[in-house]
Every structure is written in structure tokens, then in C-alpha cells.
XYZ file of C-alpha atoms in Angstrom:
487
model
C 21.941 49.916 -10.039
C 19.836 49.449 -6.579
C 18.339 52.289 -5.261
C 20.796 51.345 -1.964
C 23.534 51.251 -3.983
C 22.461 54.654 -5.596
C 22.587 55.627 -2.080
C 25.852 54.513 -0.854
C 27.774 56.283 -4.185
C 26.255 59.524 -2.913
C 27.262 59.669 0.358
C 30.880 58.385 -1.122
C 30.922 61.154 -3.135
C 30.189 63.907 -0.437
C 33.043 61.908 1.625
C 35.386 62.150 -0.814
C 34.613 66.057 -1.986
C 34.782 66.950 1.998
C 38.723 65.309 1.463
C 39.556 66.237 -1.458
C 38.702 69.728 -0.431
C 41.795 69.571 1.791
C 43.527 68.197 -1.058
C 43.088 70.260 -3.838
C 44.123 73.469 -1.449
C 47.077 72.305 -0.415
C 48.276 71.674 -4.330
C 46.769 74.705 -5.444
C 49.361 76.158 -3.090
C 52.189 74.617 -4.646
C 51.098 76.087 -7.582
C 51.080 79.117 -6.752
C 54.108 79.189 -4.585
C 56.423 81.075 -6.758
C 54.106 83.824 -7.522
C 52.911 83.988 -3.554
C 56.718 84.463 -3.101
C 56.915 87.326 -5.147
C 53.658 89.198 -4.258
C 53.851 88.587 -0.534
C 57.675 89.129 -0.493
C 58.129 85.778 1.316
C 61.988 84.503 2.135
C 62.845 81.561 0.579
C 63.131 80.105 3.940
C 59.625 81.193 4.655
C 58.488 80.681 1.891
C 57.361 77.111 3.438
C 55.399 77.930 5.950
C 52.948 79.212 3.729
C 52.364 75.455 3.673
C 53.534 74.470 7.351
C 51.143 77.004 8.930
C 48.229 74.573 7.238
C 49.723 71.092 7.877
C 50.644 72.007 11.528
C 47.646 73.207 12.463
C 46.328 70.405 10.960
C 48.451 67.675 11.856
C 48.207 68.991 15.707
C 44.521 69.305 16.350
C 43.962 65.970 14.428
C 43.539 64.254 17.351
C 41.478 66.452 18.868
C 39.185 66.856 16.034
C 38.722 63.280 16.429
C 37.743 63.255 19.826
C 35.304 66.151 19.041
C 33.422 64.344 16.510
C 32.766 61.871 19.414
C 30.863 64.945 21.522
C 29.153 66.337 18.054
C 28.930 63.312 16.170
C 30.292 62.916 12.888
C 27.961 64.324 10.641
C 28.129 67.773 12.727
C 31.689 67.557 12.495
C 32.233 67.122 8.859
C 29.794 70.104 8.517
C 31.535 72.367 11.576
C 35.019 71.429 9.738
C 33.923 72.414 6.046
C 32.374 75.521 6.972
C 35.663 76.606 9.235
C 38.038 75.716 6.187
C 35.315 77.511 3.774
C 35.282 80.565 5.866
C 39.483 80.508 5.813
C 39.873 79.633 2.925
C 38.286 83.174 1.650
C 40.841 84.874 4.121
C 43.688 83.197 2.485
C 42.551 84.605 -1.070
C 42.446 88.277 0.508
C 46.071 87.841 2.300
C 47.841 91.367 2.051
C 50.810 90.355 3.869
C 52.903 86.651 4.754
C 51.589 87.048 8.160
C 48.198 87.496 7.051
C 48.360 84.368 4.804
C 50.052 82.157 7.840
C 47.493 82.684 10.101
C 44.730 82.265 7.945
C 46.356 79.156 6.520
C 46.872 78.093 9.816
C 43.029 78.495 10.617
C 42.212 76.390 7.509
C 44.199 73.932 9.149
C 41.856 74.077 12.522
C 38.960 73.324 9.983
C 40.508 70.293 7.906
C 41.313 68.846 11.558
C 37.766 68.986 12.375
C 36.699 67.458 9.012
C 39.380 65.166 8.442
C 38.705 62.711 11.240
C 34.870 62.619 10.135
C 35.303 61.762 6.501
C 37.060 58.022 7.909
C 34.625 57.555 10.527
C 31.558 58.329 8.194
C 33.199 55.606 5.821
C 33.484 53.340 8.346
C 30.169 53.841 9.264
C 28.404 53.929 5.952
C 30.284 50.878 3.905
C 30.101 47.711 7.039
C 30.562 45.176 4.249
C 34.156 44.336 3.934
C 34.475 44.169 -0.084
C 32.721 47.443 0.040
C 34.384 49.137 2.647
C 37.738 47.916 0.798
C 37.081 49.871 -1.940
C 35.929 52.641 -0.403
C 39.001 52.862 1.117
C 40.780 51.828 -1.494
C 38.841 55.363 -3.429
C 39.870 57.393 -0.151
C 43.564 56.582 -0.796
C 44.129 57.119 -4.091
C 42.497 60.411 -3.759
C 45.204 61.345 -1.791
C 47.838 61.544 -4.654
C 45.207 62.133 -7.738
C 43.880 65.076 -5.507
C 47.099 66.557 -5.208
C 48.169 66.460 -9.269
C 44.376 67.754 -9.995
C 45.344 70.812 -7.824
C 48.385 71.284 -9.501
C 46.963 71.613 -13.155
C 43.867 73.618 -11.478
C 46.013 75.821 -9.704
C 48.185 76.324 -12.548
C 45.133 77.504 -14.565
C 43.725 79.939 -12.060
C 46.947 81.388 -11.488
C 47.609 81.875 -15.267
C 44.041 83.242 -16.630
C 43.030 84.978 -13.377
C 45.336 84.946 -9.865
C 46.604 82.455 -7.481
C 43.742 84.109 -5.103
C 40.850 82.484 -7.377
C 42.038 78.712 -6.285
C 41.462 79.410 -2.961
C 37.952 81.503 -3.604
C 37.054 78.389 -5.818
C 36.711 76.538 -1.895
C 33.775 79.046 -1.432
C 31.193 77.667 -3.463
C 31.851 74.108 -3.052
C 32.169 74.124 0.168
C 28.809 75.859 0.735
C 27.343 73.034 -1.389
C 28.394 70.738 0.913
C 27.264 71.642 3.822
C 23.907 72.025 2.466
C 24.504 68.611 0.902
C 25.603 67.059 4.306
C 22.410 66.850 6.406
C 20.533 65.465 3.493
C 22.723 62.829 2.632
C 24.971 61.432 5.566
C 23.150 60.186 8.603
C 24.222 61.239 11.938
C 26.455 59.007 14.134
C 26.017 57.907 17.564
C 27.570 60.479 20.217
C 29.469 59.322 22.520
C 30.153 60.705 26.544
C 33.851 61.657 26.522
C 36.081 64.643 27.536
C 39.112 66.305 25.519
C 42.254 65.851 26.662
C 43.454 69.386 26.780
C 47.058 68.779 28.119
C 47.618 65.697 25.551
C 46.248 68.470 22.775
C 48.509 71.195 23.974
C 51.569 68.940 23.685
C 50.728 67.374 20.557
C 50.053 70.341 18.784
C 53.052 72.887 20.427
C 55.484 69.671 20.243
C 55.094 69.375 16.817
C 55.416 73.226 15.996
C 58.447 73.460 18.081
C 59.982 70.537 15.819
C 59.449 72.049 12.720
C 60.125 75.732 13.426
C 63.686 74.266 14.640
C 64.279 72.321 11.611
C 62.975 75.549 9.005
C 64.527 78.030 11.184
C 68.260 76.183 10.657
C 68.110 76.609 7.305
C 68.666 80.865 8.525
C 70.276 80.353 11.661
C 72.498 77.434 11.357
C 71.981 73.851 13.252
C 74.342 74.975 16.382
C 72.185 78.620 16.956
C 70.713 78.484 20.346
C 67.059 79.320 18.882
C 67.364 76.557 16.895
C 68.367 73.868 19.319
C 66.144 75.216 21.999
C 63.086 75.178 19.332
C 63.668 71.442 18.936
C 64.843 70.287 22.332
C 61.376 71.598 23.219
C 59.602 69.582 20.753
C 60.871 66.730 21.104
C 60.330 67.115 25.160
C 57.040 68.457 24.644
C 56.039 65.005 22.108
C 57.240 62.680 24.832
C 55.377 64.635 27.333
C 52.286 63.461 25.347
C 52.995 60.184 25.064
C 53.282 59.709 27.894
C 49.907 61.453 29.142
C 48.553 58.813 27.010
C 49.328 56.316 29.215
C 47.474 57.685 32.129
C 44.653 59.527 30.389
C 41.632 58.484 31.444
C 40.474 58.919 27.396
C 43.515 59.727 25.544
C 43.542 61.119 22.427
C 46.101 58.578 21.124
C 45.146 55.300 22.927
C 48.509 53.259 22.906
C 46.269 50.005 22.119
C 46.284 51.331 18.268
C 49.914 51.137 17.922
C 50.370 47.505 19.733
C 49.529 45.928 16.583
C 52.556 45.729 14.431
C 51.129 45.965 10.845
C 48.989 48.972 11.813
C 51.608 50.332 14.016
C 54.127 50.222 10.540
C 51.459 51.658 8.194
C 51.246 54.464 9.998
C 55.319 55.256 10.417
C 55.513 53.985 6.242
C 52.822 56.322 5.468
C 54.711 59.377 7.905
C 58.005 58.677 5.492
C 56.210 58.024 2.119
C 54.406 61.525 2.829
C 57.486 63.210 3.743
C 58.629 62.661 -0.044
C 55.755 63.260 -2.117
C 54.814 66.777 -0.144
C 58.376 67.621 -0.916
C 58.586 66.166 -4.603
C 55.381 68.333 -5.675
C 57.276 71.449 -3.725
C 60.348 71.174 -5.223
C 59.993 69.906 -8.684
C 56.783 73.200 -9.105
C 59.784 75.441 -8.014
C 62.175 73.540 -11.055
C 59.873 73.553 -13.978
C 58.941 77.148 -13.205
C 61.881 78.433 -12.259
C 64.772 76.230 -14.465
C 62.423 74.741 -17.193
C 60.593 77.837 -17.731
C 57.347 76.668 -17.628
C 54.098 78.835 -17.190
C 51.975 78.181 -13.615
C 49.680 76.338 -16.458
C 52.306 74.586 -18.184
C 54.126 73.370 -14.939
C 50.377 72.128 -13.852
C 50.611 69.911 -17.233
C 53.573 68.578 -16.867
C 52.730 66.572 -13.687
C 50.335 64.543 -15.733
C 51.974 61.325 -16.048
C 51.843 61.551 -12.400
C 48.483 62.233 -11.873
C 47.464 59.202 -14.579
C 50.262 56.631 -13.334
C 48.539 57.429 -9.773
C 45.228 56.830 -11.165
C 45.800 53.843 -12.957
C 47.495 51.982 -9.996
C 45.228 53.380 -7.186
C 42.443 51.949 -9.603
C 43.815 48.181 -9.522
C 44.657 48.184 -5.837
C 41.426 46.332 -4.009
C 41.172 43.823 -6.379
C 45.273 43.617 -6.476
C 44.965 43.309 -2.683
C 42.588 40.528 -2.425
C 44.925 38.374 -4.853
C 48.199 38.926 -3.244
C 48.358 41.098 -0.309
C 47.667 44.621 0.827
C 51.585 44.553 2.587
C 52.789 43.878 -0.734
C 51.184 46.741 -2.548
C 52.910 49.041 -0.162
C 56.327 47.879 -0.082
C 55.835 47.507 -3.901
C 54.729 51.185 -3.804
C 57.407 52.512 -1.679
C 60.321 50.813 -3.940
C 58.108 52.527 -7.175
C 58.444 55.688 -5.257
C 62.257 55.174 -4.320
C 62.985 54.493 -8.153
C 60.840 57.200 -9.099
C 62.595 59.773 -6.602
C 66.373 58.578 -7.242
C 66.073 58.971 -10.753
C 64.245 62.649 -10.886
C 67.256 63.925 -7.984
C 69.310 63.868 -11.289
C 68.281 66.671 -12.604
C 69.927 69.601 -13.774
C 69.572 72.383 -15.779
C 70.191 70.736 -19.224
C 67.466 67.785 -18.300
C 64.813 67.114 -20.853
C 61.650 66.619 -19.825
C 60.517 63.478 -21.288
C 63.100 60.793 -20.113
C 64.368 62.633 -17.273
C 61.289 64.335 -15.946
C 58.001 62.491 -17.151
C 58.854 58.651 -17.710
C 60.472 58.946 -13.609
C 56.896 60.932 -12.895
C 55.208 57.511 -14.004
C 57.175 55.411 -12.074
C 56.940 57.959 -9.053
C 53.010 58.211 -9.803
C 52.540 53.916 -9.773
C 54.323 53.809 -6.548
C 52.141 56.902 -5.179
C 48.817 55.267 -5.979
C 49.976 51.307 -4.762
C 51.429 53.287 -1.292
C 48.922 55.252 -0.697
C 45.779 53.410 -0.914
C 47.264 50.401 0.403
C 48.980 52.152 3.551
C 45.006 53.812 3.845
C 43.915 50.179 4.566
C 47.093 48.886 6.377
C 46.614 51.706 8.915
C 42.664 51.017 9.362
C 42.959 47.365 9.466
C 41.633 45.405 12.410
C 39.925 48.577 13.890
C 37.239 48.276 16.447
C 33.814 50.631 15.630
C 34.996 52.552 19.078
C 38.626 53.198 17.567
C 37.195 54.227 13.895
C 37.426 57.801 13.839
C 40.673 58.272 16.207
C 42.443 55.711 13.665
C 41.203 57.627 11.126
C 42.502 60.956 12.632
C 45.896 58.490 13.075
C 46.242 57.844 9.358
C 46.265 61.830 8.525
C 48.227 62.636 11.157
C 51.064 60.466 9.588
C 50.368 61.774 6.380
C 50.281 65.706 7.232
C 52.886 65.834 9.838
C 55.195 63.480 7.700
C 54.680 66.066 5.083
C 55.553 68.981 7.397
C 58.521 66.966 9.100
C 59.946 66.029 5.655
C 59.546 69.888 3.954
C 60.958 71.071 7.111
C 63.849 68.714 7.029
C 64.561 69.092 2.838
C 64.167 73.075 3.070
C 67.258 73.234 5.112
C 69.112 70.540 2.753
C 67.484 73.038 -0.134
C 69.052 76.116 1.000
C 72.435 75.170 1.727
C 73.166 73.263 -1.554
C 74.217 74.953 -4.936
C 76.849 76.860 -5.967
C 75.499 80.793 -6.179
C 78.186 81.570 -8.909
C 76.256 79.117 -11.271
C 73.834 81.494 -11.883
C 69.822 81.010 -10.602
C 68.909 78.520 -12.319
C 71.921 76.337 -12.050
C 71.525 77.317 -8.340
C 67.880 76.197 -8.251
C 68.450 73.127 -10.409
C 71.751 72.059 -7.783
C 68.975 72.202 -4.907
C 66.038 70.791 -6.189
C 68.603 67.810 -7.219
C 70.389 67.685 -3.716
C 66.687 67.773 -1.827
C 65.336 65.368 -3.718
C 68.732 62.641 -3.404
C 68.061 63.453 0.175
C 64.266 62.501 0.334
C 65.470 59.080 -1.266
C 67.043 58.180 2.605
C 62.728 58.769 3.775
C 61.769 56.220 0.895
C 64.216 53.736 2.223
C 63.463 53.811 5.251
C 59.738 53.575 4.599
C 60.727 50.264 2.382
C 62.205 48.826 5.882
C 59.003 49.555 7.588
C 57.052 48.297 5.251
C 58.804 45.192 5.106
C 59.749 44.572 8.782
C 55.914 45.117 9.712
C 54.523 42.840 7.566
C 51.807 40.989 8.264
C 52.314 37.486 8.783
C 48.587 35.552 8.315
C 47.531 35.290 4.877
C 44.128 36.922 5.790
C 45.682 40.011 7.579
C 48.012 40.668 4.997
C 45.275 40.477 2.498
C 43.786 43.949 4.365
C 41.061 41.579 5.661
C 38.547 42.867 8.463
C 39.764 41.388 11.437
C 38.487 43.207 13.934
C 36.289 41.067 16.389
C 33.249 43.070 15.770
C 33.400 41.750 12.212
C 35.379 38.262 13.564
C 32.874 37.617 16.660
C 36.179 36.954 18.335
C 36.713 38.699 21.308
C 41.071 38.936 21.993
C 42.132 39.183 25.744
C 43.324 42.664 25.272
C 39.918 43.797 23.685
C 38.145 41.908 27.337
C 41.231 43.768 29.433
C 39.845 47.126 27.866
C 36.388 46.574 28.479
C 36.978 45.918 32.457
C 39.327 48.222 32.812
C 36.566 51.154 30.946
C 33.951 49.437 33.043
């Protein structure tokens, strides 16, 4: 192996830990949920923002973070955002109370927006060859789902042998070791001269809180209470407030121009659904096999394995998949693998065993995971200008997070109000789990329309092919339009 090629697998490899940092936590959560709940004396209907406090946070300042790393540049940002989440992530492990583990979740959530955005853009920046850059997204992608089932198993561990509180101190020590890593390894990117867009960031972020504090907050007070209609009238005013500041910002957070192309523009609202599902699936089915199969936090870490090796395997075969058919069809092949996958886990009950009705479904639910997400990665950086790198970037995880939090939010209040209590608790659990899940089916199918209304058309496009004109020499008439009008 070159000594360049040496290299460019190092700074990969700091990328990647920087992500799957944010990964790993949010699964090592999930874990732990049912033990948090009883520690912390959570509600059931709280219970969730133990992981909505993070992905709001998160999802909100996304943007934002983006625009920051412009001002810092990139390198300073992925080494501002790890040492923010670090620093969190050791208040989270000392939480005393559920209010104390909110808030510090939700300033985890500040951090991974900071990162987040950086760890695309430093890609982008460090792999300009397309076959490389493919894979490297390709490796970003799948990361997202093999992350999540590796947190799982290492959060069941911890929680087991030690605490739930050792998954988040095991953030401490890593994350030191990258930023040490950082400066040594990743070379700094060009800053650029721009200004924040405060009132675009204040609507983002509250808009989207206000959304999904309406939707959990029905599952207590009902659909009709006044709290909960005024919570989500005012996020859905507040989110078309934003958009349109886009339109007249003079540097928006969320320039419109990302969204004009169609295949991008449905990668992004695919990837919002397909999130909204496997967030929930990992929520939901740790809360069944602890709770109705009787697993251990260990034991219920295990038995997501087929999902974490089905994820692997087909996240593993999707760049060279891609360039032999097309990127579009990995995803809508991934999203109906996740919508068979999905469909036939909502059956379960309290008699299901776990190898055909839990683990062969987890494979099928794992291939479509690992096709969707890597190839929805690509679909929703495709085409990207070097100025629009990191904000596309900070677009991708935005549909990923805030699909997440949208899609708990939605499935907590379908959670709660199915089941008959006279079952018994575990009957009770295993009715909701079954009902949530049929539910998040309606997310998949909808994702599957997406994904196949928005498909590419040219048989280089839809092959995830660079066609941006910096890599084309092309110049489009909207690209000239942009440059007079920034001029």
C-alpha cells in the first residue's frame, strides 16, 4: 500500500470514529433505556426524550453547525464538536435526575451538530477522486446502521457487568484521543467570510421542538388538548417561517438551490422516512426482548446480530453494486428490504420465537438498512458543488436525526394507546411494540414512493456519478445565475 494511500485510510478512520461517536451513544441509550427508566423514574411517555433531548438538539443546530465550520474551518470544528459531546457525554453518566439527563443529552446534541457537518465536508475534501470518494461514502453510510447494532451489544455489556453510566464514560477516552489525533492527521480547510443566520437557526431549531413536544405530549394529553395543538400549530408555523427566511437570506442556512434537484431533493425526504423506522425499530424491539422475551441488557444486545451482520454484508457490496446498476436502485431496493423486514417483525406477540419471527425478519430488515442507507448517503450528496459540501452534508443528518425524532415522536403516541392492560405486562408490551411497529410500515411505504418517484433519469446520475460541474467542467445556468447574483 502507497504511503498516500496509508494516508488517506487514516484520516478515514478519524472521520469515521468522530461519527460513529454519535452513533454508538445514541444505541448505547437504547440499551440502557429500560434500566434508565427505572433508576431515573422516567414516565413511559418520557421516557423518549431521553433520546429526543439529543436528536433535537441535534437535528436543530445542524444547520448551524454547518455554517460554523465555514467561520472555523472544518478541522476546528470537528475538534470544537468532539470535545463539546466528550465533555457531555461525562454529564450524562453522572445524571441524578430525568432533568439532569435531558439537558445534558440535549448539550451532547449541541456538540454532534458541530461535528456532524465536519465529518462530510472533511470527506469531501480529503477523497476528490470519484471511485474513492464513492466508497468513502459508501463506508460513511453503512456506519450508520452497523454503528447503531455495535452500540446495542456494547451497551448491553456495560450495562450488565458494570452500569448503563460506563457506555457513556467509555466517550471520555476516545474522544480525548481524537482530538489529539485531529490536528495531526486532518488538514485544515479553507475558511470562508459568512455570517449565521440567527433568525433561520431560531426557527429551525424551536420549530422542530415545538413539533415533537406536540406529538410526545399527546400520547398524555390527548390529540384535541389545547397544549398539544398549540405545541404543534407553533411548529409547524415556526418551520415555514424558516423556509421562508431562506428565500431572502442573504446566506441561508438551507439554500433552496439544494433541494431543486429532484434526486437529491428525494434522498433526503427517503432518508427522513427510512430513519423514522429504524430509530423506532431499535427502540421498540430493546423494550420487547427485555421486557416480553426476557432477555438480559447483554442478551438483548446479542440478539440484534443478524442485524448488525445483514447490515454489514450489504453496506459492504453497495459501491461496487452501484456502479453496475444504479445507486436509485439500491435504495428503493433497500427501502422494500426494510418494509418486508418491518411488516413481518409488527407480528409479534408474546408467544413469538425468536428465530423465525425475530432474527430471519432482523436479516431482511438489516439488508435493506445497509442498501438504504449508504445509498441514500450518496443520493443526497450527489451533484454537490465544493461551496455546498458541508451544508449538504449537515442536510443528509438532518433528515436522518429529525426523521428519527419525528418518527419516535409519532410511534410513542401509537405505543401508548395500544394494548389491552387486562392482558397482563407483557401481553400489554408485546400488543404495542406490534401495533408501533405495523404503524412504522405506512413511513417505509412512503419512503418506497419517494424513492421511486425521484429517480434519477440519466444512466450516469443514477449510477451516484459526480456530476457536479466542478468535477464535469460544465458550468449549468443556475450555477452562472448564483455566481452573479453572490457577485
Amino acid at each position: 500500500m502507497s504511503r498516500s494511500s496509508e494516508q488517506r485510510g487514516v484520516v478515514l478512520a478519524l472521520i469515521l470514529v468522530g461519527y460513529l461517536l454519535i452513533l454508538i451513544d445514541v444505541s448505547i441509550l437504547m440499551a440502557a433505556l429500560p434500566t434508565i427508566h427505572r433508576d431515573l423514574d422516567f414516565s413511559p411517555a418520557s421516557l423518549s426524550w431521553a433520546q429526543n433531548a439529543y436528536t433535537l438538539s441535534f437535528g436543530g443546530l445542524l444547520l448551524v453547525g454547518a455554517r460554523a465550520g465555514d467561520l472555523l474551518g472544518r478541522r476546528r470544528s470537528f475538534v470544537l464538536g468532539i470535545g463539546l459531546f466528550t465533555a457531555a457525554s461525562l454529564f450524562v453518566g453522572l445524571a441524578q435526575s430525568p432533568a439532569w439527563m435531558v439537558a445534558a443529552r440535549a448539550a451532547q446534541g449541541i456538540g454532534a451538530a458541530t461535528l456532524a457537518p465536519s465529518t462530510l465536508a472533511l470527506l469531501s475534501a480529503s477523497f476528490p477522486e470519484r471511485t474513492q470518494r464513492t466508497r468513502a461514502m459508501a463506508a460513511y453510510g453503512a456506519l450508520a446502521g452497523i454503528g447503531t447494532a455495535f452500540g446495542l451489544i456494547a451497551g448491553g455489556v456495560l450495562t450488565s457487568a458494570l452500569s448503563w453510566r460506563w457506555g457513556f464514560f467509555l466517550n471520555v477516552p476516545v474522544g480525548m484521543a481524537a482530538i489529539v489525533a485531529a490536528p495531526r492527521v486532518l488538514a485544515e480547510t479553507e475558511r470562508h467570510a459568512a455570517r449565521l443566520d440567527a433568525g433561520g437557526a431560531l426557527c429551525s431549531t424551536l420549530g422542530a421542538t415545538a413539533l415533537v413536544f406536540g406529538i410526545v405530549h399527546s400520547a398524555d394529553a390527548g390529540w384535541t388538548a389545547g397544549s398539544t395543538v398549540a405545541a404543534l400549530a407553533a411548529g409547524v408555523a415556526l418551520l415555514a417561517l424558516f423556509v421562508a427566511n431562506q428565500t431572502r437570506a442573504q446566506q441561508p442556512l438551507m439554500p433552496l438551490r439544494l433541494l431543486a434537484d429532484r434526486g437529491r431533493a428525494g434522498a433526503y425526504a427517503a432518508r427522513f422516512l427510512f430513519n423514522a423506522v429504524l430509530v423506532s425499530f431499535f427502540f421498540f424491539m430493546t423494550q420487547y426482548l427485555q421486557g416480553v422475551s426476557g432477555l438480559s441488557p447483554l442478551q438483548a444486545g446479542l440478539a440484534f446480530l443478524p442485524v448488525t451482520g445483514a447490515a454489514f454484508a450489504a453496506a459492504a457490496i453497495t459501491s461496487r453494486t452501484a456502479a453496475r446498476i444504479s445507486n436509485d436502485a439500491l435504495a428503493i431496493g433497500g427501502c422494500a428490504a426494510m418494509l418486508a423486514g418491518t411488516a413481518w417483525m409488527s407480528r409479534v406477540s408474546v408467544d413469538t420465537g425468536y428465530l423465525f419471527g425475530i432474527a430471519v425478519p432482523m436479516i431482511v430488515f438489516g439488508i435493506g438498512q445497509g442498501l438504504g442507507l449508504s445509498s441514500l448517503t450518496t443520493g443526497g450528496m450527489a451533484g454537490v458543488q465544493p461551496r455546498d459540501a458541508a451544508v449538504a452534508g449537515g442536510l443528509v443528518n438532518v433528515a436522518h436525526h429529525l426523521g428519527g425524532a419525528l418518527g419516535l415522536g409519532i410511534l410513542v403516541t401509537v405505543f401508548d394507546a395500544a394494548g389491552s392492560r387486562s392482558d397482563g405486562p407483557q401481553a400489554l408490551l408485546a400488543d404495542r411494540v406490534s401495533a408501533a411497529l405495523t404503524v412504522a410500515c405506512l413511513f417505509l411505504v412512503l419512503a418506497l414512493a419517494v424513492s421511486l418517484a425521484t429517480r434519477t433519469r440519466t444512466r450516469a446520475a443514477a449510477r451516484g456519478l459526480d456530476l457536479s460541474p466542478a468535477a464535469s467542467g460544465l458550468r449549468s445556468k443556475t450555477a452562472r445565475r448564483d455566481d452573479r447574483a453572490a457577485a
